[in-house]
Short mmCIF file of N, CA and C in Angstrom, two decimals:
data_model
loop_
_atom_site.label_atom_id
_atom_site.label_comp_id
_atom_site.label_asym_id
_atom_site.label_seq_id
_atom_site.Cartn_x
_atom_site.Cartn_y
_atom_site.Cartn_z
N UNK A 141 79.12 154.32 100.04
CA UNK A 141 77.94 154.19 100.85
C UNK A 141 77.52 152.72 100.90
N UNK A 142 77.05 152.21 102.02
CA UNK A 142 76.84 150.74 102.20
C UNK A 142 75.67 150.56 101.43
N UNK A 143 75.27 149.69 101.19
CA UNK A 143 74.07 148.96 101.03
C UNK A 143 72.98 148.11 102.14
N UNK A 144 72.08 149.38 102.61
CA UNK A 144 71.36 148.52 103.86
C UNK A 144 70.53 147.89 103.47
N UNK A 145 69.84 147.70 102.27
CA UNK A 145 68.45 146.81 101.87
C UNK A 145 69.02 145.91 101.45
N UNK A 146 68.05 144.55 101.83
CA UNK A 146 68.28 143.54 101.28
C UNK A 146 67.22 143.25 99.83
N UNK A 147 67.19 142.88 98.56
CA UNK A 147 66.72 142.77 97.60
C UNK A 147 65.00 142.74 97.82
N UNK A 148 64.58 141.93 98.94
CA UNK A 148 62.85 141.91 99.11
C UNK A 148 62.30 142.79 100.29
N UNK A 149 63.54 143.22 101.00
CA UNK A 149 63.24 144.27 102.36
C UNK A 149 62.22 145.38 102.06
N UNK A 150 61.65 145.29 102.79
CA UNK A 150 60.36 146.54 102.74
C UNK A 150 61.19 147.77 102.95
N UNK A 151 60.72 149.11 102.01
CA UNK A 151 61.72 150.41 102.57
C UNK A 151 60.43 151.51 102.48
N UNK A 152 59.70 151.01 102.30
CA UNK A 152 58.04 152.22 102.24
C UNK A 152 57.29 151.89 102.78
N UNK A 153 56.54 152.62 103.40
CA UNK A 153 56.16 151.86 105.03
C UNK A 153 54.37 151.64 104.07
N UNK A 154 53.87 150.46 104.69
CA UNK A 154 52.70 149.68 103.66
C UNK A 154 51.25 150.55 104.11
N UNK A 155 51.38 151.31 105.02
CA UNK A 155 49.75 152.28 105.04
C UNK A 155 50.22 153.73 104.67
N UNK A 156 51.44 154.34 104.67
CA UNK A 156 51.20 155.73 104.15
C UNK A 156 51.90 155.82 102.95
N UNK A 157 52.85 154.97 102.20
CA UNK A 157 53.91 155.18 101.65
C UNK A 157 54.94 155.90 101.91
N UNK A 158 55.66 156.41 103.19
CA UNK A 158 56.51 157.00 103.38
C UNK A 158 58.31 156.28 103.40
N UNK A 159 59.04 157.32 103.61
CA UNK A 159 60.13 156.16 103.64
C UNK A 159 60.28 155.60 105.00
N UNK A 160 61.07 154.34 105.38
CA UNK A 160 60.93 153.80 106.36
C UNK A 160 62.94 153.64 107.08
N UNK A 161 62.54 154.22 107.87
CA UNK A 161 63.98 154.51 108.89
C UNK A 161 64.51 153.39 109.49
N UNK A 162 65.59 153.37 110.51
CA UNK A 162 65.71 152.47 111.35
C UNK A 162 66.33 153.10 112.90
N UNK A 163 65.56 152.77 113.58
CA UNK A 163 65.11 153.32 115.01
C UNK A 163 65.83 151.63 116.19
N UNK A 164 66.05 152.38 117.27
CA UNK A 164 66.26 151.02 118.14
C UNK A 164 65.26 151.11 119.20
N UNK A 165 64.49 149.94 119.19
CA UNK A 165 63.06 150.55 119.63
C UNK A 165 62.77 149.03 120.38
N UNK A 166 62.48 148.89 121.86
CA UNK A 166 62.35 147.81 122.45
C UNK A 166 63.54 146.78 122.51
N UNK A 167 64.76 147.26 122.22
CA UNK A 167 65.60 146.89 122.47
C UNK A 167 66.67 145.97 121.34
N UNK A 168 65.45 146.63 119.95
CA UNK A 168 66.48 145.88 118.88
C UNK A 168 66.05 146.44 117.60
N UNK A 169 66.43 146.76 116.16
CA UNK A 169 66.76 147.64 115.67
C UNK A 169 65.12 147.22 114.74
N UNK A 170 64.87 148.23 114.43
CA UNK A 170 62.99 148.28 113.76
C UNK A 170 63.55 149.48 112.77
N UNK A 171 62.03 149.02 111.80
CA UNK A 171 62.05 149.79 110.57
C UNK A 171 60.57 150.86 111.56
N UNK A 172 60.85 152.08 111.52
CA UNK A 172 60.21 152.83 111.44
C UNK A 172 59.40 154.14 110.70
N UNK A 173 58.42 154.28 110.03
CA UNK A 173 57.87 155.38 109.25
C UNK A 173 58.02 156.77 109.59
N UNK A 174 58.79 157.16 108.70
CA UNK A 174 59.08 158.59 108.83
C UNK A 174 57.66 159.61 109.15
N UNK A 175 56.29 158.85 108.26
CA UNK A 175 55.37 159.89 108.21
C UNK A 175 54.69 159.75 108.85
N UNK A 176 54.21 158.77 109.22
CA UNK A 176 53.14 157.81 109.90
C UNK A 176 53.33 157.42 112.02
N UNK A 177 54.86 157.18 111.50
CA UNK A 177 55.63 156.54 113.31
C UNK A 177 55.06 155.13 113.08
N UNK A 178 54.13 154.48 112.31
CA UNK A 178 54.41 153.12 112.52
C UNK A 178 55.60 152.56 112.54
N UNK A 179 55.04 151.36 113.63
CA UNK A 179 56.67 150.27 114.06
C UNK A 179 56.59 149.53 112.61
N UNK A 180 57.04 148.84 112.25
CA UNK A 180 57.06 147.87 110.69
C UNK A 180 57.77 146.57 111.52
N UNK A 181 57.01 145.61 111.62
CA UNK A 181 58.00 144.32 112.72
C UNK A 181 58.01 143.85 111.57
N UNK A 182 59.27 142.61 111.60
CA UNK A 182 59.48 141.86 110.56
C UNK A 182 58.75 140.24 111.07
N UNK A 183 58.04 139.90 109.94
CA UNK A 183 56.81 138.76 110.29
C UNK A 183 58.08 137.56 110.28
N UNK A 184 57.66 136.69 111.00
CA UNK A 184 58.38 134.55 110.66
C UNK A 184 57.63 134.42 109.71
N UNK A 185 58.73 133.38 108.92
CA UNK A 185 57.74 132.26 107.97
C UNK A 185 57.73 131.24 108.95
N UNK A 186 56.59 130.45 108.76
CA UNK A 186 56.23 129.50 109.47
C UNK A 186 56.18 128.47 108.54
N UNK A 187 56.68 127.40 108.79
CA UNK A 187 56.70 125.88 108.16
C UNK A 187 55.97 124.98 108.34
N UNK A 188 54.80 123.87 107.83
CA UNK A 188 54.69 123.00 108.53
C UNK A 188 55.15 121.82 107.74
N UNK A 189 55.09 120.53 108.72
CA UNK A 189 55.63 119.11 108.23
C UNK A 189 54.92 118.04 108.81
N UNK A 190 54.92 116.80 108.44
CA UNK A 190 54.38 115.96 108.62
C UNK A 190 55.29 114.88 108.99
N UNK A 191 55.36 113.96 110.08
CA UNK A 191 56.37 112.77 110.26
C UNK A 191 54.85 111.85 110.07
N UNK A 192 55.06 111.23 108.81
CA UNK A 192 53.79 110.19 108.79
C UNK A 192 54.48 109.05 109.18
N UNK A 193 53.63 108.12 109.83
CA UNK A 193 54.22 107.09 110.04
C UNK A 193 53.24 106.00 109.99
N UNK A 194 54.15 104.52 109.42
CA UNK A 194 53.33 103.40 108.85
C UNK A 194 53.75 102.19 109.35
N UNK A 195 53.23 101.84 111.02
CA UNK A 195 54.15 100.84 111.40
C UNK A 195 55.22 101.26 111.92
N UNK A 196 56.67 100.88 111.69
CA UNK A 196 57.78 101.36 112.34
C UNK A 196 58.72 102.05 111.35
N UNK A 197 57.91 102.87 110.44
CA UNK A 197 58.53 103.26 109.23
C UNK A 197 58.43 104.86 109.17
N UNK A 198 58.81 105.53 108.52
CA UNK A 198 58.81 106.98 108.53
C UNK A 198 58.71 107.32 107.03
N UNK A 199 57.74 108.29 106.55
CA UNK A 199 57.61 108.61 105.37
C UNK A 199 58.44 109.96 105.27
N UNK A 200 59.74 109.71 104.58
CA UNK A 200 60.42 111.08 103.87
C UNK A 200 60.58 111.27 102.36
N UNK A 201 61.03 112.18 101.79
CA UNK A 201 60.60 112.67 100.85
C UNK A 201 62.67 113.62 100.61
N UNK A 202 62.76 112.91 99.35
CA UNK A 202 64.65 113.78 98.93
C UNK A 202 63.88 114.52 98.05
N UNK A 203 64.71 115.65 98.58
CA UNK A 203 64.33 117.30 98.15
C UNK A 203 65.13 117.43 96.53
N UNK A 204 64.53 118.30 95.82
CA UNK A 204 64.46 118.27 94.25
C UNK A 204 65.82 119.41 93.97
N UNK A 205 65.18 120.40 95.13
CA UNK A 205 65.67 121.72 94.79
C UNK A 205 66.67 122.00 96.02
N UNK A 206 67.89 122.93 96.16
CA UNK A 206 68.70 123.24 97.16
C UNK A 206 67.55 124.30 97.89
N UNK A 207 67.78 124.85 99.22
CA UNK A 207 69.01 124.40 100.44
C UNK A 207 68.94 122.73 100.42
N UNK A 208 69.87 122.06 100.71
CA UNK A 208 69.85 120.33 101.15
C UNK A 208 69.48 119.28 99.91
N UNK A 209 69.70 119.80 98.55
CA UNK A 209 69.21 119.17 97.66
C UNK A 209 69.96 117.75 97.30
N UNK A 210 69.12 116.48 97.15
CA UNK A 210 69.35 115.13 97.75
C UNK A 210 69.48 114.68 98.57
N UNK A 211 69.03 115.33 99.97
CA UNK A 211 68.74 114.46 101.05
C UNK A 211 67.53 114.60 101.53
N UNK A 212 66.85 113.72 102.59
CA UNK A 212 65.79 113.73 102.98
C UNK A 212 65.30 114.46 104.09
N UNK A 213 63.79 114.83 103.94
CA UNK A 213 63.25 115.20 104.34
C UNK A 213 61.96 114.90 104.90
N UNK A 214 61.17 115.71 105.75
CA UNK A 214 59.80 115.52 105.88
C UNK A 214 59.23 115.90 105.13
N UNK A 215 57.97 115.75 104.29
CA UNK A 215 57.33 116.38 103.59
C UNK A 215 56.29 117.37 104.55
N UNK A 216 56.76 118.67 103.74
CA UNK A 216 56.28 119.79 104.34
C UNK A 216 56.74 121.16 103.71
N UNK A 217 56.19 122.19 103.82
CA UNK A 217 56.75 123.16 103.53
C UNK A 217 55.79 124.81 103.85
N UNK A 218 56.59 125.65 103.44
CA UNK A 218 55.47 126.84 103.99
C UNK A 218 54.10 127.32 104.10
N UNK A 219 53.38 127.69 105.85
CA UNK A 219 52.19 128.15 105.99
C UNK A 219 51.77 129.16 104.71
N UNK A 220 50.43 129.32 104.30
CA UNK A 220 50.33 130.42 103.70
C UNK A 220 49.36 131.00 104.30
N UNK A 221 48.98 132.52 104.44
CA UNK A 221 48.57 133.34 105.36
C UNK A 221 46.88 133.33 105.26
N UNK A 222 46.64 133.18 106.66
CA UNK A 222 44.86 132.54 107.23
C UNK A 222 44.79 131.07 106.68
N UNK A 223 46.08 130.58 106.55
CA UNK A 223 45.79 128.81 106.09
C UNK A 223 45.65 128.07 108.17
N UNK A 224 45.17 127.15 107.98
CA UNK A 224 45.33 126.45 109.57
C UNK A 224 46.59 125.46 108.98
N UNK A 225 47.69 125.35 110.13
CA UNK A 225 48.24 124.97 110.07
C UNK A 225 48.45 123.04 109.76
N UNK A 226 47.56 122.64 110.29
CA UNK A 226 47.40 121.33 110.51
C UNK A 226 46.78 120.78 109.20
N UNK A 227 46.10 122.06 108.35
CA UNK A 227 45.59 121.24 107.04
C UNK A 227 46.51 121.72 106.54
N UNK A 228 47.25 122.80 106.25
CA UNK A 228 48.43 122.85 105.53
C UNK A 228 49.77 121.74 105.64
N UNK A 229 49.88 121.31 106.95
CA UNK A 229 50.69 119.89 106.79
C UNK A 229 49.99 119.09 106.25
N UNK A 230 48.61 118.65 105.98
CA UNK A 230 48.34 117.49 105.05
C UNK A 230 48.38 118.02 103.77
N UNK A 231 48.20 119.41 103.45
CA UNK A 231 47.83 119.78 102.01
C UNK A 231 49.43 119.40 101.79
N UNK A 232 50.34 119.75 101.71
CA UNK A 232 51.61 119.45 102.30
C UNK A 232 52.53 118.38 101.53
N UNK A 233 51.66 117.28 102.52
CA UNK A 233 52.12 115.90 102.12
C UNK A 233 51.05 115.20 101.27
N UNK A 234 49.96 115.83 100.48
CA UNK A 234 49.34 115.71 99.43
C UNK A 234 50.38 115.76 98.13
N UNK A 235 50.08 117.32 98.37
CA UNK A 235 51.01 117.78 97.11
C UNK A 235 53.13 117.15 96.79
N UNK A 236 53.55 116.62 97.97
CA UNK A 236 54.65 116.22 97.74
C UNK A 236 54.85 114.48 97.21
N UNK A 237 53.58 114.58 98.04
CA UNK A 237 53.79 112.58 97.73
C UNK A 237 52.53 111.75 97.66
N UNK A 238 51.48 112.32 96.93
CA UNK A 238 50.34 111.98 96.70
C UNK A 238 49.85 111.31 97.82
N UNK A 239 50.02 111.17 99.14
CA UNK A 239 49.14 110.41 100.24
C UNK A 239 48.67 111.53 100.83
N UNK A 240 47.33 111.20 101.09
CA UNK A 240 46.35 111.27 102.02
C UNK A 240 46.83 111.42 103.46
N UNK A 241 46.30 111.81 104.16
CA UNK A 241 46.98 112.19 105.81
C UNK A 241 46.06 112.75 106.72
N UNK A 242 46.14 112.16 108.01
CA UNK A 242 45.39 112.25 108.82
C UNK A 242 46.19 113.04 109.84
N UNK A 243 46.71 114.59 110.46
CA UNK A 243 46.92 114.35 111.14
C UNK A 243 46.44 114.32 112.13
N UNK A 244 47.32 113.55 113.61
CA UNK A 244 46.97 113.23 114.52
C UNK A 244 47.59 113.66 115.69
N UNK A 245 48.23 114.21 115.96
CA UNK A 245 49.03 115.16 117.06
C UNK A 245 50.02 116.16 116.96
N UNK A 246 50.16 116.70 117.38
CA UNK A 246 51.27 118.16 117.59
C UNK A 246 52.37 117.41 118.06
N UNK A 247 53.55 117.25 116.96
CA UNK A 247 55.07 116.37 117.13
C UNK A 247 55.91 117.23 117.91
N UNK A 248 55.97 118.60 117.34
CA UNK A 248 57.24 119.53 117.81
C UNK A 248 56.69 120.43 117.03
N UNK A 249 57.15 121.88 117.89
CA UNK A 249 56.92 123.36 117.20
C UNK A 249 58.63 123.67 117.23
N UNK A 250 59.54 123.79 116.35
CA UNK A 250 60.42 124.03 116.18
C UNK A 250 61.37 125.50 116.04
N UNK A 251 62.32 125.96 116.99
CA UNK A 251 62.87 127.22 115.76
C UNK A 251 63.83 127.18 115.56
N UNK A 252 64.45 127.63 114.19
CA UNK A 252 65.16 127.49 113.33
C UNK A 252 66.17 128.78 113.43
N UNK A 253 67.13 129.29 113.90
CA UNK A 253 67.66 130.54 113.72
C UNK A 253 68.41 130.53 112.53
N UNK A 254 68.76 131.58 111.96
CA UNK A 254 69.01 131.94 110.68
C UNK A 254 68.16 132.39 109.65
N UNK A 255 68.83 133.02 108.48
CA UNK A 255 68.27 134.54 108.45
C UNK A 255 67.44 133.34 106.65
N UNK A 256 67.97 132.21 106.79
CA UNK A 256 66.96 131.29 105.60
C UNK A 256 66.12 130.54 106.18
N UNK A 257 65.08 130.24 105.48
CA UNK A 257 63.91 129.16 106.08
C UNK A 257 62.85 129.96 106.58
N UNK A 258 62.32 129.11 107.21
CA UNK A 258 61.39 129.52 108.54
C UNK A 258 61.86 129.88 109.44
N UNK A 259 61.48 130.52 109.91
CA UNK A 259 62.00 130.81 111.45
C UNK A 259 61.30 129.61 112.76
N UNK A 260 59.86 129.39 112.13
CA UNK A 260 59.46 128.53 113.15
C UNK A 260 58.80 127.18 112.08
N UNK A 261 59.14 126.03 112.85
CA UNK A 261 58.21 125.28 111.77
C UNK A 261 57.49 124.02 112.77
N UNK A 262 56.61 123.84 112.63
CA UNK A 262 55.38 123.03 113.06
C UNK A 262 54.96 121.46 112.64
N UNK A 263 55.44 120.59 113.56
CA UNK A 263 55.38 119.18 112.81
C UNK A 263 54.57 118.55 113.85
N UNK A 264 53.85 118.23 112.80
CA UNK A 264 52.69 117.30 113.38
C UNK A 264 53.14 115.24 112.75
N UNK A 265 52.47 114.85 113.84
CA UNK A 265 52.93 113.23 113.64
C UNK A 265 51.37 112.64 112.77
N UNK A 266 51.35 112.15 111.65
CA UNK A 266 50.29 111.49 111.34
C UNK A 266 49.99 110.43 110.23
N UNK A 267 48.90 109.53 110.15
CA UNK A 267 49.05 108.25 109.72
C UNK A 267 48.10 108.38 108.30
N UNK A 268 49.05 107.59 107.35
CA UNK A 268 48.73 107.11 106.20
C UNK A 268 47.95 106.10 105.76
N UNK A 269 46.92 106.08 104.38
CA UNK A 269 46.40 105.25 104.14
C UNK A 269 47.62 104.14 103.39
N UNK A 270 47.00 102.95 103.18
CA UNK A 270 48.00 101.71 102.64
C UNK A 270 48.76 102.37 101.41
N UNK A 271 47.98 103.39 100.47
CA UNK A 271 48.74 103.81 99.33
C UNK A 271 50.55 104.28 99.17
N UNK A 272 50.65 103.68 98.12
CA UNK A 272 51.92 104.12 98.12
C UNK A 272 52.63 105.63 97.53
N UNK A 273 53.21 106.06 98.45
CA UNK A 273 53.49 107.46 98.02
C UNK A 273 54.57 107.43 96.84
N UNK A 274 53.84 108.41 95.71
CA UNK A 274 54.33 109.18 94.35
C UNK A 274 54.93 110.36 94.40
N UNK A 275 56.47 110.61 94.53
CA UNK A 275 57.00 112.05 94.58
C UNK A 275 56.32 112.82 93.44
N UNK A 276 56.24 113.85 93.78
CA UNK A 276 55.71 114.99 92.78
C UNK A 276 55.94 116.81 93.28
N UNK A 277 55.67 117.95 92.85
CA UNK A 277 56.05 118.56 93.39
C UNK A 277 57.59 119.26 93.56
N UNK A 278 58.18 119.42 94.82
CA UNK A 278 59.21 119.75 94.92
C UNK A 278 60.24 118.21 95.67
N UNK A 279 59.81 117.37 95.75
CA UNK A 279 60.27 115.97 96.23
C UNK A 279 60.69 115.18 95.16
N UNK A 280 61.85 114.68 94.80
CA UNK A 280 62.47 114.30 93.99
C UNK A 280 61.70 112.51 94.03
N UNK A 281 61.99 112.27 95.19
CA UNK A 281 61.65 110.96 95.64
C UNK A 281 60.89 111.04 96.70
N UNK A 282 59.75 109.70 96.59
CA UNK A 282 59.00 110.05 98.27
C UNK A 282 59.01 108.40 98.57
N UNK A 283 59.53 107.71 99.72
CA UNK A 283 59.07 106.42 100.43
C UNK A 283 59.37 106.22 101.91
N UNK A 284 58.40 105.02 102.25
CA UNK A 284 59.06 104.68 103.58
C UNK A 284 60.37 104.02 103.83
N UNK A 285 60.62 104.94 105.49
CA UNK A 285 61.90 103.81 105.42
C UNK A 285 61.83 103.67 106.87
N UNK A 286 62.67 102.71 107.02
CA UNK A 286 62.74 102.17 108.57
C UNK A 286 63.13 102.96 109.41
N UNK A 287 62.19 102.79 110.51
CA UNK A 287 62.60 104.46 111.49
C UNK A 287 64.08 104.41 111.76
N UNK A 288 64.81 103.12 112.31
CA UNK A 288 66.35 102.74 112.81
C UNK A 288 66.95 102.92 111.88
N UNK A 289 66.47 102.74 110.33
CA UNK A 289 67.87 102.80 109.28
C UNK A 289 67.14 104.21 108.14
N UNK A 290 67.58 105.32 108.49
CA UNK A 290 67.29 106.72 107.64
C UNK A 290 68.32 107.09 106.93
N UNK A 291 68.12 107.58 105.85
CA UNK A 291 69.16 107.93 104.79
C UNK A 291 69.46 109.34 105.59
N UNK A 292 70.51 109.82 105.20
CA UNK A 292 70.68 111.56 105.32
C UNK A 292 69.65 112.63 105.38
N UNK A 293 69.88 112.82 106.73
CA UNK A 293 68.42 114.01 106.82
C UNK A 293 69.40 114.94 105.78
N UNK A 294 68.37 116.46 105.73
CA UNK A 294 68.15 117.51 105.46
C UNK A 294 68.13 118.16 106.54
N UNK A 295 68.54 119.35 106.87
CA UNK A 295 68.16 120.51 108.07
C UNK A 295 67.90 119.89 109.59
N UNK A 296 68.45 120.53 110.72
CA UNK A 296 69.11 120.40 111.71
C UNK A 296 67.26 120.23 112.27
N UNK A 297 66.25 120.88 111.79
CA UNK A 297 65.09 120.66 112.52
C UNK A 297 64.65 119.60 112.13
N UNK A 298 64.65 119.06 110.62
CA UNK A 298 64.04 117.56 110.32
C UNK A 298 64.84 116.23 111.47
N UNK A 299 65.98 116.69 111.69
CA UNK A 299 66.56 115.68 112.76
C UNK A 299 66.12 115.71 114.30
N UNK A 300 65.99 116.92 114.47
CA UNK A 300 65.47 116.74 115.97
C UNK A 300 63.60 116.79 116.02
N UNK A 301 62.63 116.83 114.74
CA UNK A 301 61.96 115.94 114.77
C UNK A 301 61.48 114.43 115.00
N UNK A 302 62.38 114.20 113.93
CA UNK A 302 62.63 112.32 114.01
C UNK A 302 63.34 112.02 115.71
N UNK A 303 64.10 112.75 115.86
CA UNK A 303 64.20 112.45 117.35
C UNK A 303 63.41 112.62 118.46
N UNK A 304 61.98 113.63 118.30
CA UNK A 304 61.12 113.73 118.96
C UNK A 304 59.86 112.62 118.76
N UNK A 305 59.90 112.37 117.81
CA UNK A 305 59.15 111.50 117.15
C UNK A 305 59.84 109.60 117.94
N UNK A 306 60.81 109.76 117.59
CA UNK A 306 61.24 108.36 118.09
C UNK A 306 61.09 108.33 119.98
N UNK A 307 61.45 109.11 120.39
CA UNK A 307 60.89 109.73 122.11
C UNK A 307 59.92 109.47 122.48
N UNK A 308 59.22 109.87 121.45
CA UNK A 308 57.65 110.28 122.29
C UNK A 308 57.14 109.43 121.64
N UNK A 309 56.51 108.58 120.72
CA UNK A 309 55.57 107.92 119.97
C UNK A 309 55.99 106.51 119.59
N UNK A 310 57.74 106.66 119.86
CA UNK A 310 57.73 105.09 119.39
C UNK A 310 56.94 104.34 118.38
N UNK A 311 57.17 104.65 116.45
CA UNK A 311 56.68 104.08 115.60
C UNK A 311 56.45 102.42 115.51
#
């Protein structure tokens, strides 16, 4: 017999406790309640990030922990639920690299396919006080670097950030 659950997959449906089926329903395969008929949709994680920028410089941050562990990144990481998104990118880049952050515009809303990460992640462009950023957190290392000369991104969305970022805003 196969194994259809995945280790954190919901299989009891969350208002009646019943068991939860799988139905093809709107045109793609749903967990449905045996007792109840609730649909059960499967929620996105949502990401946010920050491209701070200081001058013609870009603040990233090399990741501590795998997926991508030692290369860089934006500092950012997962919404948590009724958080606003825009203070969660500064809480964000608080907690990764001790700066302060203002943001200041909507960079790129991103999606990510694949069944790791976020599914969607949210980068906002915004500016730093003079302080110098202290990795801490899950950021191994945090500094500026020159927007033209970047070490090794991380993840296929931190790159087509910085490329939206260099487009549109010209650091």
């Amino acid at each position: 017999m196969a194994h259809t659950h995945g280790p954190t997959e919901v299989r009891f449906c969350v208002y009646c406790g019943d068991k939860l089926s799988r139905r093809r329903i709107e045109g793609r395969e749903r967990k449905v309640c045996a007792g109840c008929g609730r649909i059960h949709y499967r929620e996105a994680k949502v990401a946010v990030a920050t491209a701070v920028v200081r001058g013609r410089q870009l603040l990233l941050v090399k990741r501590r922990h795998p997926p991508e562990k030692g290369k860089w990144g934006l500092p950012g990481g997962y919404l948590d639920a009724g958080e606003d998104p825009e203070r969660a990118a500064a809480r964000e880049t608080l907690e990764e690299t001790g700066l302060v952050v203002e943001c200041c515009e909507l960079l790129d809303v991103l999606f990510n396919p694949g069944p790791d990460g976020a599914d969607v992640s949210i980068v906002y462009r915004a500016v730093a006080s003079a302080a110098t950023p202290v990795a801490a957190d899950d950021a191994e290392e945090a500094r500026f670097f020159a927007i033209d000369a970047l070490p090794e991104l991380a993840f296929q969305s931190t790159r087509r950030a910085v490329a939206a970022l260099r487009e549109r805003s010209n650091p």
